[in-house]
Short mmCIF file of C-alpha atoms in Angstrom, two decimals:
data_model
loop_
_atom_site.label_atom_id
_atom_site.label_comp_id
_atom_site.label_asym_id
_atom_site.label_seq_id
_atom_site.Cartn_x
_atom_site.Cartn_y
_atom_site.Cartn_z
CA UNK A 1 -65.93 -24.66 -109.90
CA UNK A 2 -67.95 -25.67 -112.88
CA UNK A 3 -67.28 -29.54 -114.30
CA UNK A 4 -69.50 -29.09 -117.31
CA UNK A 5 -66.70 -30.62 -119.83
CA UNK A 6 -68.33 -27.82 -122.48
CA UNK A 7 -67.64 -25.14 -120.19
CA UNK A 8 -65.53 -22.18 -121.14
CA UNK A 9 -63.08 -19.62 -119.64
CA UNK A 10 -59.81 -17.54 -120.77
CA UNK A 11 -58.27 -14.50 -120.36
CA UNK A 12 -60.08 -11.45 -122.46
CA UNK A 13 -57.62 -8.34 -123.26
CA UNK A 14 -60.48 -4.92 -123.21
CA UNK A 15 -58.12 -2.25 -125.60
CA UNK A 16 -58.96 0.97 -127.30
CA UNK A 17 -57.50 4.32 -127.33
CA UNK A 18 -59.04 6.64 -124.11
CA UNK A 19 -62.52 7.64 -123.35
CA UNK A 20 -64.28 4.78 -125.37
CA UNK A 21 -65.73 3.36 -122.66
CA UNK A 22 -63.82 0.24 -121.75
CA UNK A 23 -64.11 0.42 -118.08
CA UNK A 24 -67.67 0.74 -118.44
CA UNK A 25 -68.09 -2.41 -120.56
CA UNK A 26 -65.71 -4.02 -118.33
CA UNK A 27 -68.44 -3.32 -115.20
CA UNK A 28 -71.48 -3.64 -117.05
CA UNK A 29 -70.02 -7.75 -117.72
CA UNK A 30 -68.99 -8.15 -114.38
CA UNK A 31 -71.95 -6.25 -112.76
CA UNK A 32 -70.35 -4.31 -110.23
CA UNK A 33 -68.33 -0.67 -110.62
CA UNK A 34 -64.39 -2.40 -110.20
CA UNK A 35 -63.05 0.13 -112.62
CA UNK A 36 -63.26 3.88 -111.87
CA UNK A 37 -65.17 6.19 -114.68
CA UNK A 38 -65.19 9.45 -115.26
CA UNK A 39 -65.21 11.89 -118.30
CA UNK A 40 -61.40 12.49 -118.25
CA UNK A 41 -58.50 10.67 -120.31
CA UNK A 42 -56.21 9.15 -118.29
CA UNK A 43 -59.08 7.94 -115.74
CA UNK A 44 -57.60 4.06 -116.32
CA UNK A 45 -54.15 4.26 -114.99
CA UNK A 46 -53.88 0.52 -114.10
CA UNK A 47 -54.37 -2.84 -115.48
CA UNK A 48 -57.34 -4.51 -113.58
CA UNK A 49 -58.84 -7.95 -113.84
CA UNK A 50 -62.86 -8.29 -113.76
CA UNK A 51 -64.38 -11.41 -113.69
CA UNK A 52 -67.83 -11.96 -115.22
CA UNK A 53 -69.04 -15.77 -114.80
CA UNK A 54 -72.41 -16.57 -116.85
CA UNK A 55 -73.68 -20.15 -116.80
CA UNK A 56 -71.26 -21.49 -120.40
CA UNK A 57 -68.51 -19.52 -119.24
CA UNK A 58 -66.29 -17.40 -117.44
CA UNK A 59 -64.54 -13.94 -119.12
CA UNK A 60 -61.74 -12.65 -117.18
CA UNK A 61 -61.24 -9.09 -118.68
CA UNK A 62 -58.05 -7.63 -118.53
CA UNK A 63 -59.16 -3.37 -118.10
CA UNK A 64 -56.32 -1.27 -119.47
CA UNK A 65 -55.59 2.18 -119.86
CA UNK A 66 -56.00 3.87 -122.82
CA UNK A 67 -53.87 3.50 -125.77
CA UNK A 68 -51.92 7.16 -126.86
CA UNK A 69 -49.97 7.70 -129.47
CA UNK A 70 -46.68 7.97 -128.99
CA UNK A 71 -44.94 10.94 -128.35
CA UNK A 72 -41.42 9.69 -128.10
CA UNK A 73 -39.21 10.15 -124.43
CA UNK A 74 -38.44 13.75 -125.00
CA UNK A 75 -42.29 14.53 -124.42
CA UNK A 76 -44.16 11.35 -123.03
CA UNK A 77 -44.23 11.55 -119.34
CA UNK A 78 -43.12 8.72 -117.21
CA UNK A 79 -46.92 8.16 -116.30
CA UNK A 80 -47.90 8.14 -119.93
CA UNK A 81 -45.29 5.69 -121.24
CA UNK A 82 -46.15 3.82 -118.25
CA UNK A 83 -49.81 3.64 -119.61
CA UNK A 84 -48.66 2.97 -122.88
CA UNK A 85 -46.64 -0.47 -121.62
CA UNK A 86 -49.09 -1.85 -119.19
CA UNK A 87 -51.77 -1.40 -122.31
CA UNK A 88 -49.72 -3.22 -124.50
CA UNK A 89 -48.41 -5.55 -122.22
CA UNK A 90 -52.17 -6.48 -121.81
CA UNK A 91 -51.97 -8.72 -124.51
CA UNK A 92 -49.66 -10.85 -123.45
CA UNK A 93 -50.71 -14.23 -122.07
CA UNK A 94 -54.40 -13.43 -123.41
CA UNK A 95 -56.67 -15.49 -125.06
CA UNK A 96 -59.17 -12.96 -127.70
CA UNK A 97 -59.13 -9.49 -127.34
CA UNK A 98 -62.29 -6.76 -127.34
CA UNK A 99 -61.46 -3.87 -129.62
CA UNK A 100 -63.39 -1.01 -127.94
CA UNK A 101 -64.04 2.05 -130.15
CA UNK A 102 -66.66 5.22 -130.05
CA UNK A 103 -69.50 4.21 -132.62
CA UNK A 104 -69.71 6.37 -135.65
CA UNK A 105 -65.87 7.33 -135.19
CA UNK A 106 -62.29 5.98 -136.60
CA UNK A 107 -59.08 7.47 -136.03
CA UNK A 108 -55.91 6.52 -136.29
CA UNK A 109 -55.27 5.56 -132.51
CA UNK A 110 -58.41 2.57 -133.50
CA UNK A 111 -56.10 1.69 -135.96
CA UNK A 112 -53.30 1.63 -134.20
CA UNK A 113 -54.79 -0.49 -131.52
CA UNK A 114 -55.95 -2.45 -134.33
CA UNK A 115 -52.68 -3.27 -135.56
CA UNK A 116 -51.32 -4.01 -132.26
CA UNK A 117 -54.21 -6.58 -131.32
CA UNK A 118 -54.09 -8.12 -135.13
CA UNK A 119 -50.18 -8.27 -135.02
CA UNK A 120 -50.34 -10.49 -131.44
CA UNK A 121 -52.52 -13.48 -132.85
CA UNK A 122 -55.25 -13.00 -131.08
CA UNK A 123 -58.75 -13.43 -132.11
CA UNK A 124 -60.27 -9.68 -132.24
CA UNK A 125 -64.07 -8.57 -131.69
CA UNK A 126 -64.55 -5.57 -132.59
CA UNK A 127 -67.50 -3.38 -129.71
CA UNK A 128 -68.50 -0.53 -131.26
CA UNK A 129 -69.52 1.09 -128.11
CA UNK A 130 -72.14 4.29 -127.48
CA UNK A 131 -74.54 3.22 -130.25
CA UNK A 132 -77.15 5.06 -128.04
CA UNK A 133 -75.76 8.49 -129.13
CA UNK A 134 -76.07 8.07 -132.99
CA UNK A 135 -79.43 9.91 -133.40
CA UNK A 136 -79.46 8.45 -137.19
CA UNK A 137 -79.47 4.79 -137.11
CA UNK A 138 -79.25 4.35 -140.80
CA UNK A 139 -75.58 5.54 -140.57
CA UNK A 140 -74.52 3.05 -138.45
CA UNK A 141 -74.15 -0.20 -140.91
CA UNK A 142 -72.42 1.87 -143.36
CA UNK A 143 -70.03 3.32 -140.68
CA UNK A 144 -70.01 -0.83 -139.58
CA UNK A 145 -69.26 -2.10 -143.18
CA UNK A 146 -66.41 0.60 -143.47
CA UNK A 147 -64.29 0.02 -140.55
CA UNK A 148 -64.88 -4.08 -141.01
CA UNK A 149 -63.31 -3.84 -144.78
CA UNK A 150 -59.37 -4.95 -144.73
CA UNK A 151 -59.40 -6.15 -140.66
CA UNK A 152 -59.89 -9.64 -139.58
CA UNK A 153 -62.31 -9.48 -137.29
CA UNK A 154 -63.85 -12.26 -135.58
CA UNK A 155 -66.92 -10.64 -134.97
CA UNK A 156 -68.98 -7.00 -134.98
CA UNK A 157 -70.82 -5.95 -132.06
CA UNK A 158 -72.70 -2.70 -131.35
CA UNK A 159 -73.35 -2.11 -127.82
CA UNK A 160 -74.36 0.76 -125.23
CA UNK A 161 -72.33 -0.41 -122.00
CA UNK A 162 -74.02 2.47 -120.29
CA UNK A 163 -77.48 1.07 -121.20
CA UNK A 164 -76.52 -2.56 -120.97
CA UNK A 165 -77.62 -3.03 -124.32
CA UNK A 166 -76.09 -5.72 -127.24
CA UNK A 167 -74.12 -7.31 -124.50
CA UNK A 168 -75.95 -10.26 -124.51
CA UNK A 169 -74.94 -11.36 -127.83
CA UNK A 170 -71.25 -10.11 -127.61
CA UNK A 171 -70.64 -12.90 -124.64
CA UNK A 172 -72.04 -15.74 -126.46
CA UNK A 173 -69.50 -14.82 -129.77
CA UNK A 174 -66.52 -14.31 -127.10
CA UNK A 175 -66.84 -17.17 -125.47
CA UNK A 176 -66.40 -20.30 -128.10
CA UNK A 177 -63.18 -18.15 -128.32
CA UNK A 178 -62.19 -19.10 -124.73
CA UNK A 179 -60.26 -22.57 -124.16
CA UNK A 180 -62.58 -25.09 -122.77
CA UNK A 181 -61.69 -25.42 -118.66
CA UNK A 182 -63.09 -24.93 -115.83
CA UNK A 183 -63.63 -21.17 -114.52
CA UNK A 184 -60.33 -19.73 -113.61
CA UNK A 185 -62.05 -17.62 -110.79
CA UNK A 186 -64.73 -18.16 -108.13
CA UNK A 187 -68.10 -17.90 -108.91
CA UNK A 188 -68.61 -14.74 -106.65
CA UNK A 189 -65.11 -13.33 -107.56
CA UNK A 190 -65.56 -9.83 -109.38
CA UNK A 191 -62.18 -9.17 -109.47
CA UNK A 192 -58.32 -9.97 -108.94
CA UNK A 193 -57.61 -6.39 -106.92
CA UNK A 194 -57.65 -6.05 -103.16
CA UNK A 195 -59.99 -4.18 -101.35
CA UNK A 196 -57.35 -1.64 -100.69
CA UNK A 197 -56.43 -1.05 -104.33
CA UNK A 198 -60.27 -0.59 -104.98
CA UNK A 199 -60.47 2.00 -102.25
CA UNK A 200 -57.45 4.46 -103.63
CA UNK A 201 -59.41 3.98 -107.10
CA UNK A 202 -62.75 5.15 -105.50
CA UNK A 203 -60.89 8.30 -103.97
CA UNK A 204 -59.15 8.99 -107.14
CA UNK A 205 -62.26 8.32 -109.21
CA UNK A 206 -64.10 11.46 -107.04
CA UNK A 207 -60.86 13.56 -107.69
CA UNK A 208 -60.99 12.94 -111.36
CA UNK A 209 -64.86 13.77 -111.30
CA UNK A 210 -64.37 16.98 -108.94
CA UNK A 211 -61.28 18.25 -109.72
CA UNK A 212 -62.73 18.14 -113.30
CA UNK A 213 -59.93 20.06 -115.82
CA UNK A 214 -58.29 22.17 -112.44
CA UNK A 215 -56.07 19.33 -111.72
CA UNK A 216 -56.74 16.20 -114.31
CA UNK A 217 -53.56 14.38 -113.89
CA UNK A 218 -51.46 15.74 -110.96
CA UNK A 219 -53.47 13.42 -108.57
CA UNK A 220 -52.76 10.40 -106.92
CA UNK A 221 -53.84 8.10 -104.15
CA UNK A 222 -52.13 5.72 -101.52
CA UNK A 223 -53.84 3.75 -98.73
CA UNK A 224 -51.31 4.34 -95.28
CA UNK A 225 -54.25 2.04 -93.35
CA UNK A 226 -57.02 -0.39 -94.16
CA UNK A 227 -57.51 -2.07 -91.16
CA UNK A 228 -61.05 -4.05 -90.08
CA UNK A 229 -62.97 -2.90 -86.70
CA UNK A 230 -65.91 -5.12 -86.60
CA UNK A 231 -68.42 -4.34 -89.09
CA UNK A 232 -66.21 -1.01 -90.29
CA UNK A 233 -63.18 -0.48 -92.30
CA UNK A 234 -61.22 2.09 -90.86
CA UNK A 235 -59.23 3.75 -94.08
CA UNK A 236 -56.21 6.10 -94.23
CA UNK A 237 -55.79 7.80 -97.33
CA UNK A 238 -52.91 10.10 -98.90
CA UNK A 239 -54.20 12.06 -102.14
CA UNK A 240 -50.34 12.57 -103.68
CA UNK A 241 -49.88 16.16 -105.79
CA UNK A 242 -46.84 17.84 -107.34
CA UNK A 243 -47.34 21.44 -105.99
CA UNK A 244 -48.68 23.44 -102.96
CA UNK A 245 -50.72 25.20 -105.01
CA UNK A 246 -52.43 22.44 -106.12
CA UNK A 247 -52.93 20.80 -102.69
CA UNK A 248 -54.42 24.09 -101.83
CA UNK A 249 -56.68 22.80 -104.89
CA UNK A 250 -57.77 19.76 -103.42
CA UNK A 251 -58.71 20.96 -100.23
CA UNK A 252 -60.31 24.08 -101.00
CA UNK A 253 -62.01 26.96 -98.60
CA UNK A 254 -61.75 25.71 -95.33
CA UNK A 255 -61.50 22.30 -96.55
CA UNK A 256 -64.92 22.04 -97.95
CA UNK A 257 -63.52 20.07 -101.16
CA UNK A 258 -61.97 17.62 -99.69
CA UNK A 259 -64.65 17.05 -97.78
CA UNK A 260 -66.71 16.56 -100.03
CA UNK A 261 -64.51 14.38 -102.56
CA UNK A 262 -64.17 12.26 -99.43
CA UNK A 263 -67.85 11.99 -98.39
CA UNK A 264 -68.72 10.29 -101.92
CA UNK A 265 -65.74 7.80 -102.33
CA UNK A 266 -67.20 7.00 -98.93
CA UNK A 267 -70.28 6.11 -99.77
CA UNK A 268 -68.66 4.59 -103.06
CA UNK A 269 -66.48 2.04 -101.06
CA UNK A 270 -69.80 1.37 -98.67
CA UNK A 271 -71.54 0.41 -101.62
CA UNK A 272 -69.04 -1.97 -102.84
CA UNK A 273 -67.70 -3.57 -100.19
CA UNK A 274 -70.96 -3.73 -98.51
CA UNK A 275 -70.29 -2.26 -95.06
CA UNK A 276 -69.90 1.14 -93.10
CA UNK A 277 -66.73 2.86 -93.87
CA UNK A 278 -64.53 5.50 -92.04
CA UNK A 279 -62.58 7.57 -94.03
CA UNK A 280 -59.77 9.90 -93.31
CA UNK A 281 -58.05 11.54 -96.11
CA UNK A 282 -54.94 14.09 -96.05
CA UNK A 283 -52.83 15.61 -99.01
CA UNK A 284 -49.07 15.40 -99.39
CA UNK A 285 -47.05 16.88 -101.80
CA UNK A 286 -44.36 15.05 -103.89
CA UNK A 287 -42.65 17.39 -106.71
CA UNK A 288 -42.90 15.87 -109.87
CA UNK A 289 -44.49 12.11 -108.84
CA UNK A 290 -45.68 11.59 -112.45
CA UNK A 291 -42.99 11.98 -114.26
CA UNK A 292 -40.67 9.82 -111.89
CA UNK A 293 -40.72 6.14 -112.41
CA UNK A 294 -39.00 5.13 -108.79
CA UNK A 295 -42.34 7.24 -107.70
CA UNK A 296 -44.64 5.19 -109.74
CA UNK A 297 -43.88 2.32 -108.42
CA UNK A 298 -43.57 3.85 -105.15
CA UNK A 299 -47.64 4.35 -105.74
CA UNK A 300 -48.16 0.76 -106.62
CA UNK A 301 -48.14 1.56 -110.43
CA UNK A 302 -46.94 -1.83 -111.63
CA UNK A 303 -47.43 -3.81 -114.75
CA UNK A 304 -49.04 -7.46 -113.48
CA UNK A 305 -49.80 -9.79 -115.90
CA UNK A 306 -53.05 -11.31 -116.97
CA UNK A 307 -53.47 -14.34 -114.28
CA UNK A 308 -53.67 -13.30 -110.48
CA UNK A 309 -51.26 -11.18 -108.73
CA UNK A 310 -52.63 -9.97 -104.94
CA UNK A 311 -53.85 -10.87 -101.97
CA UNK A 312 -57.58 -11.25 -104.07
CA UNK A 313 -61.22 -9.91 -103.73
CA UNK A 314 -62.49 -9.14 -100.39
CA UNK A 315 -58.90 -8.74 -99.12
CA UNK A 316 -56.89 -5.53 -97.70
#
């Protein structure tokens, strides 16, 4: 742990409404892929801790799913109120929070997540993310100056996540917002998950990337075995749906689907956990898992806090 007396580290809640990009910001800090991506709402389903240490200081960011607006009980599912509360429950506990929006755009879920972050006391920086894709530059510090007027922001950052770019500058105004302490996290620590958490993520990322709009949310994972044989991991994985016709989905002609889902969330979990993998994957159905919160938690979908809550990095 670090003793410099001037050293910083604290709790960092990542919030915006879906598809901005906050997972990707949240592994382009830490410098490894923790939280899944893919082009689909609904991809960030759980609240995950990434740690990114630089020599001053140590963020821990709290990942959350992407804030919806509210569509009362009679509509919301029990998966998307679930994603609502672990979102806002983010904030609890935190120390500054990183408003994540889509440059060049401002609706009223920003705002929204805006008036949640301002109303909790929090310092807010505001990452105006995907500042690659605006082809005219000279829009951009108008489009800045507009959605700065009336909110408190601590500070404006534009950024490309993707590209790695501005992110430099966005960690050295974050972190004289931290507490002064000693890192709350190992050096080598990337995250506060398991490694069987990150598998079921790396399946369910490849489902979400796959499937693509023939099954978006009707997908889930659970790990039956993680068990260490040497230098392998020996997986068992159950990819969860709510009909027969969509397991018939996931598997497709002769199985060639599933297959092939499983053959790069292989090669996903090799890369990350830095060893040969054996994967065996098999789909269940469970009528109506999403919208059943005994399920849910059945599934692991729980709403953990911001300090540590498993059995850690580099653990099953």
């Amino acid at each position: 742990m670090n003793s410099d007396p001037s050293y910083r580290a604290g709790h960092l809640a990542v919030i915006g409404r879906p598809n901005v990009g906050k997972s990707t910001l949240v592994n382009a800090l830490v410098g490894a892929r923790i939280s899944i991506v893919s082009n689909r709402p609904q991809t960030t389903r759980h609240r995950l801790l990434g740690v990114a240490t630089f020599p001053a200081g140590q963020l821990v960011l709290v990942d959350t799913p992407g804030l919806h607006r509210d569509q009362g009980k009679a509509t919301a599912s029990a998966m998307h109120r679930w994603m609502n509360r672990a979102a806002r429950g983010a904030v609890e506990g935190v120390d500054a929070a990183l408003l994540v929006v889509e440059a060049g755009r401002w609706d009223d879920e920003d705002g929204a997540a805006y008036e949640l972050l301002h109303d909790s006391g929090v310092p807010v920086v505001l990452v105006v993310n995907q500042v690659d894709r605006i082809k005219d530059k000279a829009a951009l510090l108008p489009y800045l100056a507009r959605v700065s007027e009336g909110r408190a922001f601590a500070s404006v950052h534009p950024v490309s996540a993707l590209k790695r770019t501005g992110l430099d500058a966005l960690v050295a105004a974050v972190l004289p917002l931290l507490p002064q302490q000693p890192a709350l996290y190992d050096e080598d620590a990337i995250t506060d998950r398991s490694q069987r958490f990150l598998a079921a993520e790396l399946l369910r990322e490849q489902l979400m990337r796959q499937l693509g709009a023939e099954l978006p949310y009707a997908t889930t994972v659970e790990i039956e075995r993680f068990e260490e044989d040497g230098g392998l991991y020996r997986i068992g994985a159950v990819v969860w749906v709510e009909r027969e016709g969509q397991k018939a989905i996931v598997i497709g002609k002769g199985g060639a689907r599933l297959k092939e889902i499983g053959a790069r969330a292989r090669q996903q979990m090799e890369r990350l956990f830095d060893r040969k993998v054996f994967l065996e994957t098999w789909v269940r159905v469970r009528a109506g898992w999403s919208d059943d919160e005994a399920a849910l938690r059945a599934f692991g979908y729980e709403e953990p806090g911001p300090g540590p809550r498993d059995s850690g990095p580099g653990k099953a």
